[in-house]
PDB file of C-alpha atoms in Angstrom:
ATOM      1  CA  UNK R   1       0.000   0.000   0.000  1.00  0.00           C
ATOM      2  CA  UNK R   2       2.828   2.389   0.728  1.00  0.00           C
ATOM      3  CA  UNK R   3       4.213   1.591  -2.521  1.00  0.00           C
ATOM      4  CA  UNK R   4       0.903   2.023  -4.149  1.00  0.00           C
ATOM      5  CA  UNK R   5       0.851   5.727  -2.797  1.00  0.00           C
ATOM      6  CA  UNK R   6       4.279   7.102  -3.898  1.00  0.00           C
ATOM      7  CA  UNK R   7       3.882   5.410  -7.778  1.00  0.00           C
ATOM      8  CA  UNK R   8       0.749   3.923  -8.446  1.00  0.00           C
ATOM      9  CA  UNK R   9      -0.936   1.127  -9.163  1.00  0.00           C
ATOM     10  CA  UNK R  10       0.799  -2.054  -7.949  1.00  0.00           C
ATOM     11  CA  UNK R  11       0.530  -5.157 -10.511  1.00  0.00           C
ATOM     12  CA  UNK R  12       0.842  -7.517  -7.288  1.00  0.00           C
ATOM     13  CA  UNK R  13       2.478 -11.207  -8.513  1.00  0.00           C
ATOM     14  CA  UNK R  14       2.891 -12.985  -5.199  1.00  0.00           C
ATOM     15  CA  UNK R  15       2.505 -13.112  -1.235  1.00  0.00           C
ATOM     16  CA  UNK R  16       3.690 -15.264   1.500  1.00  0.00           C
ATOM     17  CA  UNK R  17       2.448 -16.155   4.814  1.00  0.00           C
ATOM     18  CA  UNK R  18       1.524 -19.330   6.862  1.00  0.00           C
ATOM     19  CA  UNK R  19      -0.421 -17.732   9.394  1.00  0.00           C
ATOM     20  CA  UNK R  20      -4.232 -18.691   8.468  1.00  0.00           C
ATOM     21  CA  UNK R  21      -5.813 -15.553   9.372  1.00  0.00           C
ATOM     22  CA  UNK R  22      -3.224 -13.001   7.790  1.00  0.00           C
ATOM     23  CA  UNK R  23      -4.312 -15.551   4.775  1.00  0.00           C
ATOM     24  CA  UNK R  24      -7.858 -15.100   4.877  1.00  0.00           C
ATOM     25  CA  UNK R  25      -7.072 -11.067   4.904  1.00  0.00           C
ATOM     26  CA  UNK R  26      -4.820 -11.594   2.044  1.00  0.00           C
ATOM     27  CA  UNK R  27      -7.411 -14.286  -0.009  1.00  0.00           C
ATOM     28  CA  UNK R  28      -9.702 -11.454   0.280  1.00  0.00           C
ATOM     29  CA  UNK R  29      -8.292  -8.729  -0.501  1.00  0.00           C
ATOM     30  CA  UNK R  30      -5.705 -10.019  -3.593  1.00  0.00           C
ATOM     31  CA  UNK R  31      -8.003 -12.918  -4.578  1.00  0.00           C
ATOM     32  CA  UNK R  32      -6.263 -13.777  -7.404  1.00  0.00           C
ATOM     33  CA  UNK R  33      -2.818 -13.482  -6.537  1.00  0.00           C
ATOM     34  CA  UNK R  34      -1.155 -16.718  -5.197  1.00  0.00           C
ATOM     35  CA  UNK R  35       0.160 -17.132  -2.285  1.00  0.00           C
ATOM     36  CA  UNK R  36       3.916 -19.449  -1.403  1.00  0.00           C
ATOM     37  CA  UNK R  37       2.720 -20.518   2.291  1.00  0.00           C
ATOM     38  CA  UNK R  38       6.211 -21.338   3.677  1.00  0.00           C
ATOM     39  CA  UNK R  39       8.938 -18.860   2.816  1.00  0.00           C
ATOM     40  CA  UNK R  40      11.260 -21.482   3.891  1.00  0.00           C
ATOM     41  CA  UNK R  41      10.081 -23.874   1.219  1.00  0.00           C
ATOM     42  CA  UNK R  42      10.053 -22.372  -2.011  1.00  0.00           C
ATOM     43  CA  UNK R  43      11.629 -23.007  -4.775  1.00  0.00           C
ATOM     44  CA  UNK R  44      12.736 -19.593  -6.204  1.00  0.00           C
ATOM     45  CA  UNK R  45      13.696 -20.776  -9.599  1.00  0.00           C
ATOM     46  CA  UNK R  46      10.048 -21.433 -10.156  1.00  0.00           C
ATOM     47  CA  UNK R  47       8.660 -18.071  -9.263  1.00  0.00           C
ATOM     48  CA  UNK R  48       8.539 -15.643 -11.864  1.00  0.00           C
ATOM     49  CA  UNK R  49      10.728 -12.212 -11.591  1.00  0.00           C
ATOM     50  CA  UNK R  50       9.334  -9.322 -10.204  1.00  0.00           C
ATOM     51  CA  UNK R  51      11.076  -5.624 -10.439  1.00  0.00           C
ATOM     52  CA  UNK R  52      10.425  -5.032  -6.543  1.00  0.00           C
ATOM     53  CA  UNK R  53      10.173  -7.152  -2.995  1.00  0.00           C
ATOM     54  CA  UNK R  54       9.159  -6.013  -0.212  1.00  0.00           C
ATOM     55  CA  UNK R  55       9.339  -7.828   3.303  1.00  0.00           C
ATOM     56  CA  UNK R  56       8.116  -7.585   6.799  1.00  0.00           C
ATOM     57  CA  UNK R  57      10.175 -10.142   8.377  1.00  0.00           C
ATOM     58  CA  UNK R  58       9.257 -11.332  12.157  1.00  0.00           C
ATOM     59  CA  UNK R  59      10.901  -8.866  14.183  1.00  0.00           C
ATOM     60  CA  UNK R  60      10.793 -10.660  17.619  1.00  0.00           C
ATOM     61  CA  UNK R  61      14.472 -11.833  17.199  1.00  0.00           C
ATOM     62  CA  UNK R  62      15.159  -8.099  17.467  1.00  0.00           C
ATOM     63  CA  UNK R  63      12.609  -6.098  19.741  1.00  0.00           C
ATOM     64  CA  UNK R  64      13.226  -4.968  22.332  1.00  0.00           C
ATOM     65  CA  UNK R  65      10.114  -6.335  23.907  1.00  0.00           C
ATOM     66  CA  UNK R  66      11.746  -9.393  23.737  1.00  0.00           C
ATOM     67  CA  UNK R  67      14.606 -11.432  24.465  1.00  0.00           C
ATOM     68  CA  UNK R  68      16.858  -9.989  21.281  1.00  0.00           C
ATOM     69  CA  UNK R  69      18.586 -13.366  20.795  1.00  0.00           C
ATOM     70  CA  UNK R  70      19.062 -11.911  17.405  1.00  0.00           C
ATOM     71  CA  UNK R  71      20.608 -14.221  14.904  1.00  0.00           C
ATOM     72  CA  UNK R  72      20.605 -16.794  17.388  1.00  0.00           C
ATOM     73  CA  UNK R  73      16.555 -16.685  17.262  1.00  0.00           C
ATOM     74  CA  UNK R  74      15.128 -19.393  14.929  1.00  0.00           C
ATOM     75  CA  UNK R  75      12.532 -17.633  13.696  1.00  0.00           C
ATOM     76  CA  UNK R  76      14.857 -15.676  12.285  1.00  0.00           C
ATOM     77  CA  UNK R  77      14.880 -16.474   8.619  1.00  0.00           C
ATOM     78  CA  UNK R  78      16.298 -13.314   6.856  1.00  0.00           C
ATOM     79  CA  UNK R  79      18.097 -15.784   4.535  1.00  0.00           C
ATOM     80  CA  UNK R  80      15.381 -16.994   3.046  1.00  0.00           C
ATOM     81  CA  UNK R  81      14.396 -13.871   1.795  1.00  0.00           C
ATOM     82  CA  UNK R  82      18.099 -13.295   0.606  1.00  0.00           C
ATOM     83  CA  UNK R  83      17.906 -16.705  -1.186  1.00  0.00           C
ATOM     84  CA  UNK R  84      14.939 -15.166  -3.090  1.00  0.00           C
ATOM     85  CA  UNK R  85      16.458 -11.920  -3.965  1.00  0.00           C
ATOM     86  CA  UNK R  86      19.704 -13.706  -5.232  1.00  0.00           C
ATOM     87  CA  UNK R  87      17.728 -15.873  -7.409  1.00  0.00           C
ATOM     88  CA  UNK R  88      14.735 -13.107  -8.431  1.00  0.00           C
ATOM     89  CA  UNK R  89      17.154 -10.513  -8.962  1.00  0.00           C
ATOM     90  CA  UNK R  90      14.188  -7.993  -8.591  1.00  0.00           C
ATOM     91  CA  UNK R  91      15.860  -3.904  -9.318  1.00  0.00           C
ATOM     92  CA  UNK R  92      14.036  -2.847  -5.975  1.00  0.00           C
ATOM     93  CA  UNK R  93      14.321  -4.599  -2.514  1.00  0.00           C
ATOM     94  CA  UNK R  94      11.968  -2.663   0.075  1.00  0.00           C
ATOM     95  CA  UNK R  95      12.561  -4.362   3.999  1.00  0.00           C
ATOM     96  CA  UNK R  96      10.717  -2.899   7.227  1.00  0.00           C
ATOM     97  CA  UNK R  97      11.407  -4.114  11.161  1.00  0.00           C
ATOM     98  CA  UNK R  98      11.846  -3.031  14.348  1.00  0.00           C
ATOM     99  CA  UNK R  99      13.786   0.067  15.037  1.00  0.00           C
ATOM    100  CA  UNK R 100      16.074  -2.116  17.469  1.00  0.00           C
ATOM    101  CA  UNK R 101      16.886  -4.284  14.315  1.00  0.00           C
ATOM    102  CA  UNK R 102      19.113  -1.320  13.164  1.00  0.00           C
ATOM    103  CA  UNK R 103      21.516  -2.057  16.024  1.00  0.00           C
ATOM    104  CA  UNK R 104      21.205  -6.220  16.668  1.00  0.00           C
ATOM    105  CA  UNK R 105      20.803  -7.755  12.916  1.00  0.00           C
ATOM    106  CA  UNK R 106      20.644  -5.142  10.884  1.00  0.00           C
ATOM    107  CA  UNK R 107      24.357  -4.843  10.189  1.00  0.00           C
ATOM    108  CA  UNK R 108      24.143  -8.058   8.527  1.00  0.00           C
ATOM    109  CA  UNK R 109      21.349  -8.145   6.290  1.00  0.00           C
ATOM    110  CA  UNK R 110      23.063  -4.770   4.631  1.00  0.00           C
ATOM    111  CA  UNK R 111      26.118  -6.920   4.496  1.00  0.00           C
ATOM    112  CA  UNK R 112      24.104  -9.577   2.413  1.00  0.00           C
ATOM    113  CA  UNK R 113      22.547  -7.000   0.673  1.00  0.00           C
ATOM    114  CA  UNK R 114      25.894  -5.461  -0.375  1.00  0.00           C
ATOM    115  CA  UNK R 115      27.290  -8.972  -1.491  1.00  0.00           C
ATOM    116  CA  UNK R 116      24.054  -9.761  -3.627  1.00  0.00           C
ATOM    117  CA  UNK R 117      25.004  -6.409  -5.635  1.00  0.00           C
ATOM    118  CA  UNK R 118      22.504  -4.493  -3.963  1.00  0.00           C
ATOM    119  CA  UNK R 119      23.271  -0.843  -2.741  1.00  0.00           C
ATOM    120  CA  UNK R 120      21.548   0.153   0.983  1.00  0.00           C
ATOM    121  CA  UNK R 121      19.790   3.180   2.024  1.00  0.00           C
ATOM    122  CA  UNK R 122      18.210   2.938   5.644  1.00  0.00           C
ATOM    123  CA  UNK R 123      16.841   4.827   8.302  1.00  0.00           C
ATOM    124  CA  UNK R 124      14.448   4.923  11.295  1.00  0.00           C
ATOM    125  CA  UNK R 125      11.322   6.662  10.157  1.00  0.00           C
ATOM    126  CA  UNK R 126       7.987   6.914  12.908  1.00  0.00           C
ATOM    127  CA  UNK R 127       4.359   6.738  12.210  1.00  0.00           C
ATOM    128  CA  UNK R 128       4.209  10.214  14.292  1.00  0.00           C
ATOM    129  CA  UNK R 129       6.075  11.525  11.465  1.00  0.00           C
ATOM    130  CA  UNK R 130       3.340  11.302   8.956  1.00  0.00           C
ATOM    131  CA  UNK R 131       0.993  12.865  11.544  1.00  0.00           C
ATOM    132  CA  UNK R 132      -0.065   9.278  13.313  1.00  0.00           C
ATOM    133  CA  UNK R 133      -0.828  10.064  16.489  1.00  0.00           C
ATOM    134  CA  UNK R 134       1.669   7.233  17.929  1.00  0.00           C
ATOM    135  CA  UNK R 135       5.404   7.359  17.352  1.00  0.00           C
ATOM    136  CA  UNK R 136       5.560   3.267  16.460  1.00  0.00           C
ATOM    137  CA  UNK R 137       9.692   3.773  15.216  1.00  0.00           C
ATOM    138  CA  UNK R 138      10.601   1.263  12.402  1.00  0.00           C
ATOM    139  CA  UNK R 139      13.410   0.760  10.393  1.00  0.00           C
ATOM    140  CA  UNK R 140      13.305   0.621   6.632  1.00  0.00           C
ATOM    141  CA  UNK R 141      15.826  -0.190   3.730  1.00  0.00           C
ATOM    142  CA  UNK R 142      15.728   0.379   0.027  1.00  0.00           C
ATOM    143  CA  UNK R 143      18.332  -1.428  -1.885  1.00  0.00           C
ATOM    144  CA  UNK R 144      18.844  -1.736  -5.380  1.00  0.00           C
ATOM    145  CA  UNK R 145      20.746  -2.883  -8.143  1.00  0.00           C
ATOM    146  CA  UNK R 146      21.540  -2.571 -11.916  1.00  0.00           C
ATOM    147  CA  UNK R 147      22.359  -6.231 -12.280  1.00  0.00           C
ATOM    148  CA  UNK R 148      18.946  -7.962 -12.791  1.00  0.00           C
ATOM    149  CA  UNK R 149      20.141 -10.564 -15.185  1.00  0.00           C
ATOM    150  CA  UNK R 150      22.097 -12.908 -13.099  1.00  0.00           C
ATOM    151  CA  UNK R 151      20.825 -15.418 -11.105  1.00  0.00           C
ATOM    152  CA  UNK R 152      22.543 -17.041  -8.601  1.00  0.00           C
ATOM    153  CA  UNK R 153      20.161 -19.676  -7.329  1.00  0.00           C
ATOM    154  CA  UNK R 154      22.719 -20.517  -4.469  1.00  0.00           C
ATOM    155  CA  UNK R 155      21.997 -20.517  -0.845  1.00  0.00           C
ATOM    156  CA  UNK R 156      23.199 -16.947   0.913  1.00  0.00           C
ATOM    157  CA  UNK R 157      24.733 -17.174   4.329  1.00  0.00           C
ATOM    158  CA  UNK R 158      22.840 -14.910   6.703  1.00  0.00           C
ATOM    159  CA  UNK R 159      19.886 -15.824   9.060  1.00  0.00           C
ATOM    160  CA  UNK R 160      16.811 -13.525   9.965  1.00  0.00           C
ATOM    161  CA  UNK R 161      13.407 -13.596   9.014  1.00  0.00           C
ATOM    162  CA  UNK R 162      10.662 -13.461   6.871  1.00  0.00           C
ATOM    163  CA  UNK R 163       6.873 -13.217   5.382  1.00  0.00           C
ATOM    164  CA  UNK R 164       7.644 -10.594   1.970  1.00  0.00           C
ATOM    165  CA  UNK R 165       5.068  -9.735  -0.771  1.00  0.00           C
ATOM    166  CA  UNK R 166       6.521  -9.333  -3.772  1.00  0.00           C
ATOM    167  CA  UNK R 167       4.991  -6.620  -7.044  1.00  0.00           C
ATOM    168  CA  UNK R 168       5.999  -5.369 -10.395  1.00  0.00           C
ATOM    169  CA  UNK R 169       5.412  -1.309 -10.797  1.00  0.00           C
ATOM    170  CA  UNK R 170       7.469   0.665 -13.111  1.00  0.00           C
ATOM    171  CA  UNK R 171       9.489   2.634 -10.521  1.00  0.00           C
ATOM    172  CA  UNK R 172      12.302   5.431 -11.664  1.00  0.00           C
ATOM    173  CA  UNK R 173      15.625   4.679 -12.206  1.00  0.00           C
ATOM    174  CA  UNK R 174      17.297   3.214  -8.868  1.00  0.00           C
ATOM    175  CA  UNK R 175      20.053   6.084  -7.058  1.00  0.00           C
ATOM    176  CA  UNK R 176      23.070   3.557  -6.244  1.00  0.00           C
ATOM    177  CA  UNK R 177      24.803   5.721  -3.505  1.00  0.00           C
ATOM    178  CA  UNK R 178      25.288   3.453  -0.143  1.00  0.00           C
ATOM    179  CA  UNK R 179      24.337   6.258   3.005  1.00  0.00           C
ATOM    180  CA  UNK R 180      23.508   5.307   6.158  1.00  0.00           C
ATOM    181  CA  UNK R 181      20.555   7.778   7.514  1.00  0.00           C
ATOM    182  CA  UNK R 182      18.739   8.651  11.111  1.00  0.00           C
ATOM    183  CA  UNK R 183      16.084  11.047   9.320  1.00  0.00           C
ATOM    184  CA  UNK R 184      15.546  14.263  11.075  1.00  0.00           C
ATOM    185  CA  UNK R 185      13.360  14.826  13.483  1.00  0.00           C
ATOM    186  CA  UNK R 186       9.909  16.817  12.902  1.00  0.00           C
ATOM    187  CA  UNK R 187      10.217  20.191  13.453  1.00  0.00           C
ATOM    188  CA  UNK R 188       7.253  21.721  15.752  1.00  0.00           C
ATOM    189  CA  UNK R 189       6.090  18.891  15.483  1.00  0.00           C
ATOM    190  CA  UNK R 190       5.370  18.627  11.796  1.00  0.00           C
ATOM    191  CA  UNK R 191       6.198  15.444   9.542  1.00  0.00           C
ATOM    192  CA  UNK R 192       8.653  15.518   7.966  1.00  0.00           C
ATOM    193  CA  UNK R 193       8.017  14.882   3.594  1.00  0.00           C
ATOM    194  CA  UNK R 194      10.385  14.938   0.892  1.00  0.00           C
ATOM    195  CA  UNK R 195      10.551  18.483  -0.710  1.00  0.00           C
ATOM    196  CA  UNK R 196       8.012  19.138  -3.107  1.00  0.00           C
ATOM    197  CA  UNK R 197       6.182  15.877  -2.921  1.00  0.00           C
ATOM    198  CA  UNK R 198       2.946  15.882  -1.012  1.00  0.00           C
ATOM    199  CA  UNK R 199       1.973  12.678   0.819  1.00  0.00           C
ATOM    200  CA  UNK R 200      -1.390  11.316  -1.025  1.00  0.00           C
ATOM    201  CA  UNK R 201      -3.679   9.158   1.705  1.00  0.00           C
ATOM    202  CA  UNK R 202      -4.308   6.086   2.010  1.00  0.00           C
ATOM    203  CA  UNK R 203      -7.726   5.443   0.451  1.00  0.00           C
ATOM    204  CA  UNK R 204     -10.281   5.107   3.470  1.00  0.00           C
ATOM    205  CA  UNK R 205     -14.272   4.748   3.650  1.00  0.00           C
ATOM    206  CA  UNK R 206     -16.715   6.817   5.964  1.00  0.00           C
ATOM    207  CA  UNK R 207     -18.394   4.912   8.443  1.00  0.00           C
ATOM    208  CA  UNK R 208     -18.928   2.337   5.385  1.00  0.00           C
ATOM    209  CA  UNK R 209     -20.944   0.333   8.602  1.00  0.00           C
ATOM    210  CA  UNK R 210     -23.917   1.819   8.773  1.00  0.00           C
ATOM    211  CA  UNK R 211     -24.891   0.227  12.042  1.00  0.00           C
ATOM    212  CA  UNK R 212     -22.124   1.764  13.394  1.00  0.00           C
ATOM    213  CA  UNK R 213     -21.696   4.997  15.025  1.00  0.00           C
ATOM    214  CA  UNK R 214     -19.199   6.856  16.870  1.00  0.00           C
ATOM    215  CA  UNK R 215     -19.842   8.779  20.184  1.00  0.00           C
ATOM    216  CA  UNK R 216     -18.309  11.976  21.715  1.00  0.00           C
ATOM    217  CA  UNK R 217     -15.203  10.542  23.423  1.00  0.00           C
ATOM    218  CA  UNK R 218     -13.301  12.491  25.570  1.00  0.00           C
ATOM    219  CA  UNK R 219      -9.946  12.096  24.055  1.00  0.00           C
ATOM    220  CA  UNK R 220      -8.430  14.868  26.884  1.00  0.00           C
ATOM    221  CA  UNK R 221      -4.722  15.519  26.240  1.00  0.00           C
ATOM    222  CA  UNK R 222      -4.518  13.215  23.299  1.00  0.00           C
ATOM    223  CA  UNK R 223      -7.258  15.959  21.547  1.00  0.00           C
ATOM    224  CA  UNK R 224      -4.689  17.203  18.951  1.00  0.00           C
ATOM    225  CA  UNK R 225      -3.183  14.477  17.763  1.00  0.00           C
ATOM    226  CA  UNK R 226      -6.437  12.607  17.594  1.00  0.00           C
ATOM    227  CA  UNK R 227      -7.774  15.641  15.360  1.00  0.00           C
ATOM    228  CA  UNK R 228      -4.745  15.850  13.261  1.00  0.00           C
ATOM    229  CA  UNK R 229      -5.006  12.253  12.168  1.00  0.00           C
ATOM    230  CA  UNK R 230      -8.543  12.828  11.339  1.00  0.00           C
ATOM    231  CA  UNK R 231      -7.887  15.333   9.232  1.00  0.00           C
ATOM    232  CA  UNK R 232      -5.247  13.164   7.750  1.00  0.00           C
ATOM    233  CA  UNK R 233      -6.669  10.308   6.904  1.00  0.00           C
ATOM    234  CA  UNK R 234     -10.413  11.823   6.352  1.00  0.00           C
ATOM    235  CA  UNK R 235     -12.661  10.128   8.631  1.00  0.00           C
ATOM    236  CA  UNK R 236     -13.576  10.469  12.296  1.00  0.00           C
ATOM    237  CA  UNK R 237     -11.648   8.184  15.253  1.00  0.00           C
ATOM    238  CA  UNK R 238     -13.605   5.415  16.483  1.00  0.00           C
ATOM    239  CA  UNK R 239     -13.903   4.662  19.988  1.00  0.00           C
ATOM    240  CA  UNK R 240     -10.999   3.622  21.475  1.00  0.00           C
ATOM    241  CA  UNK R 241     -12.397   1.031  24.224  1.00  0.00           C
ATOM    242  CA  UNK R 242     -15.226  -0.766  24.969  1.00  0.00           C
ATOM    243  CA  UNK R 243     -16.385  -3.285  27.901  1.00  0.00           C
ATOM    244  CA  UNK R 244     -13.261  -5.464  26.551  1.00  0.00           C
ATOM    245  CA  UNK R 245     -11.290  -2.205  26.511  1.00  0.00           C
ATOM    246  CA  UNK R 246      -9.158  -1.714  23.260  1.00  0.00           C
ATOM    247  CA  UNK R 247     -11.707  -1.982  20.391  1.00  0.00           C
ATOM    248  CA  UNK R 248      -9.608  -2.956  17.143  1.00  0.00           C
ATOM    249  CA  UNK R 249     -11.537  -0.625  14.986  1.00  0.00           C
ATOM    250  CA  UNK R 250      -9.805   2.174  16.725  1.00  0.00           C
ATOM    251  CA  UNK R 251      -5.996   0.437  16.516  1.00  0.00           C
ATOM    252  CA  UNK R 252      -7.149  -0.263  12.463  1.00  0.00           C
ATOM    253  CA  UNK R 253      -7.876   3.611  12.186  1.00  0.00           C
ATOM    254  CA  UNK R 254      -4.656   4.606  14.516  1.00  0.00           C
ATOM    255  CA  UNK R 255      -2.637   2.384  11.912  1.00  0.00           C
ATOM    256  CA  UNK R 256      -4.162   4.425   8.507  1.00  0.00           C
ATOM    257  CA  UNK R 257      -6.269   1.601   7.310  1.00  0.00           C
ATOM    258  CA  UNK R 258      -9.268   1.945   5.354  1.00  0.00           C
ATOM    259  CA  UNK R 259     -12.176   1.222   7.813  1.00  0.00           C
ATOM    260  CA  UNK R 260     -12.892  -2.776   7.667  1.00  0.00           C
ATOM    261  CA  UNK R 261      -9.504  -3.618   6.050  1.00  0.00           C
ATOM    262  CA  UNK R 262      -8.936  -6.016   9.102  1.00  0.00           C
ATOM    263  CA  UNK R 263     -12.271  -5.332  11.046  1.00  0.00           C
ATOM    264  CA  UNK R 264     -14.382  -6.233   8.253  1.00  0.00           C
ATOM    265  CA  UNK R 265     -13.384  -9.636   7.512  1.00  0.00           C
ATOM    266  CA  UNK R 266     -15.548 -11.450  10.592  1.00  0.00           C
ATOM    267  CA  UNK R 267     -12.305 -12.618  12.259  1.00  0.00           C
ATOM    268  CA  UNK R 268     -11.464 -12.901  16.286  1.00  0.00           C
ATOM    269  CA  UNK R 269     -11.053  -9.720  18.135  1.00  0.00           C
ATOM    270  CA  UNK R 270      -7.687 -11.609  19.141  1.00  0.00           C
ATOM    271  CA  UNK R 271      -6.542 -12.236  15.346  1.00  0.00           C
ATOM    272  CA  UNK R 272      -7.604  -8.401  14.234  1.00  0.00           C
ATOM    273  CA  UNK R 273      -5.408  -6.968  17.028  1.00  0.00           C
ATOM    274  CA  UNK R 274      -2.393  -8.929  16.082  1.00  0.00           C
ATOM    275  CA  UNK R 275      -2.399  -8.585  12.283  1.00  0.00           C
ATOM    276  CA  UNK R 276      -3.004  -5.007  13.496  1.00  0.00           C
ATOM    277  CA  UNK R 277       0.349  -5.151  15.744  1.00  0.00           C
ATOM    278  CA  UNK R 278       2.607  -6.889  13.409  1.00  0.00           C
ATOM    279  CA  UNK R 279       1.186  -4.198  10.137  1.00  0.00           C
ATOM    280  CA  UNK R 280       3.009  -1.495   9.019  1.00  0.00           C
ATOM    281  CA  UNK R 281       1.145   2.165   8.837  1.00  0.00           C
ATOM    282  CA  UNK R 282       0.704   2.460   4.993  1.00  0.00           C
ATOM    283  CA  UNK R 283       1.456   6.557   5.073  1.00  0.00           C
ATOM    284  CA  UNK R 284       4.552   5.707   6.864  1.00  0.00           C
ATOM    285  CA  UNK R 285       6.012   3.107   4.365  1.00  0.00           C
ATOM    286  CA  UNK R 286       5.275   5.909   1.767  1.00  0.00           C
ATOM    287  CA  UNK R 287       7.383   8.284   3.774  1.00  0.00           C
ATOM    288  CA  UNK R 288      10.001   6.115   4.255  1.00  0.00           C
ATOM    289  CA  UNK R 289      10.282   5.096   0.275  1.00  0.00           C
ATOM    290  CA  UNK R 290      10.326   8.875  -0.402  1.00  0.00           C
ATOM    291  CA  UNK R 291      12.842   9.279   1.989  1.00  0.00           C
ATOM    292  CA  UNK R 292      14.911   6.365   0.824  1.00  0.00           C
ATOM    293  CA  UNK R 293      14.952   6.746  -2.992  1.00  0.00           C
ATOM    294  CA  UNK R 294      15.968  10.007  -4.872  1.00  0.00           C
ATOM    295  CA  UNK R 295      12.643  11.558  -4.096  1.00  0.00           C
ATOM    296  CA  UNK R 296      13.555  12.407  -1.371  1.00  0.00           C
ATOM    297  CA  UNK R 297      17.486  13.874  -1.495  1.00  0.00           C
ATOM    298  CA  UNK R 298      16.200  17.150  -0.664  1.00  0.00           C
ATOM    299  CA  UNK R 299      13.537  15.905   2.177  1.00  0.00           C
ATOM    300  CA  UNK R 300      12.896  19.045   4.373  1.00  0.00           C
ATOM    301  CA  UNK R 301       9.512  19.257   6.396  1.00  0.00           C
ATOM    302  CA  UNK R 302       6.497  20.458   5.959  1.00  0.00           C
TER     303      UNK R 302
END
């Protein structure tokens, strides 16, 4: 979706995920696009090339909310994904995890990265910063290469982790310089956006329940970042609790969904608030790929 927002439509070829409820969102939402099931399984030589991958690998080997084993972590399957990209060869890679990832793990996948051909850009980039009224600090990378011909169809040598979607967009011409980047923070608060390009929203839906209405909550303190997101994103908060306390309608709206993109689907409270912890906030990714390719080289805030 972030991807979507900074260049367009997305001709989506592939996902990957075992976990049966992240599958029913993704059955319903890309229908007809297949998905792998176990990343550890396939057989990259018979997936077709794509000209970008993108990858939200497990980042419990690596938060700090757990016990950061790391490397040593087995679900920590970052090769896999490497052994795709060496034998894909897609011109765009696109990763996202955990801000502490940058300092336990990180090192390493740029490392694999770099000796697949790939040139790194990274940095730590906040949902706060695209107005989100939470700060939720993840680390992206955009790598890219001018070799897509070769395929090396060989094992790689680094462990971390894994569950990537894979598209084909036409994207500009990759910028090969290798920087290492902690983006800047917002000034007065702002977000910070590349220079001269505005951020376009994530496509949401008004109160597309009808059944369901929203009541005068007393949001106190949290008032004007509440407001700000609303004005964002283009449709009121929800309620944040109810007799069960967090209602996931409210998390799904914190994270820039369209209303229902998780809710909707008639899964478990306990499966909507997990797909809606492990996500990624759309407006953010788009941020960070601004920020990451030559879109952004002059990035100032706005």
């Amino acid at each position: 979706m972030g991807l979507e927002t900074v260049y367009g439509g997305i001709d989506l070829r592939f996902v990957s995920d075992i976990d049966k409820n992240v599958n029913t969102l993704l059955a319903h939402h890309h229908p007809c696009v297949p998905n792998l099931g176990d990343l550890t399984a396939v057989k990259w030589q018979d997936v077709e090339p794509v000209d970008v991958l993108t990858a939200g690998y497990p980042c419990q080997p690596f938060s700090t909310a757990g016990l950061r084993k790391g490397l040593e972590d087995e679900r920590a399957i970052f090769e896999y994904i490497a052994d795709g990209i060496s034998v894909l060869r897609p011109r765009n890679v696109f990763l996202e995890n955990v801000a502490g990832h940058i300092t336990l793990g990180g090192t390493a996948v740029i490392a694999t990265l770099t000796r697949l051909g790939y040139h790194a850009k990274w940095g730590i980039v906040r949902a706060s910063d695209t107005g989100a009224p939470h700060k939720r600090k993840r680390l992206f990378i955009w790598a890219q290469t001018g070799d897509t011909t070769q395929r090396y169809g060989g094992p790689t040598q680094h462990p971390s982790m894994a569950a990537p979607s894979g598209s084909t967009a036409e994207l500009r011409e990759p910028n090969s310089s290798i920087v290492t980047d902690s983006f800047r923070e917002p000034v007065g608060g702002r977000p910070v956006i590349p220079h001269g390009h505005r951020q376009a929203p994530i496509r949401t839906q008004r109160n597309s329940n009808p059944c369901r209405s929203y009541t005068a909550f007393n949001w106190r303190e949290y008032k004007t970042g509440i407001r700000r997101w609303e004005a964002i994103t283009g449709r009121p908060a929800p309620d944040p609790v109810d007799d069960r306390r967090i209602e996931p309608v409210f998390v799904e709206w914190m994270m820039g969904l369209p209303e229902g993109h998780v809710t909707g689907l008639g899964l478990s409270r306990t499966a909507e608030l997990k797909m809606l912890g492990n996500g990624v906030v759309p407006q953010q990714a788009a941020l960070a790929i601004n920020l990451l390719t030559e879109r952004g080289e002059n990035a100032t805030s706005a």
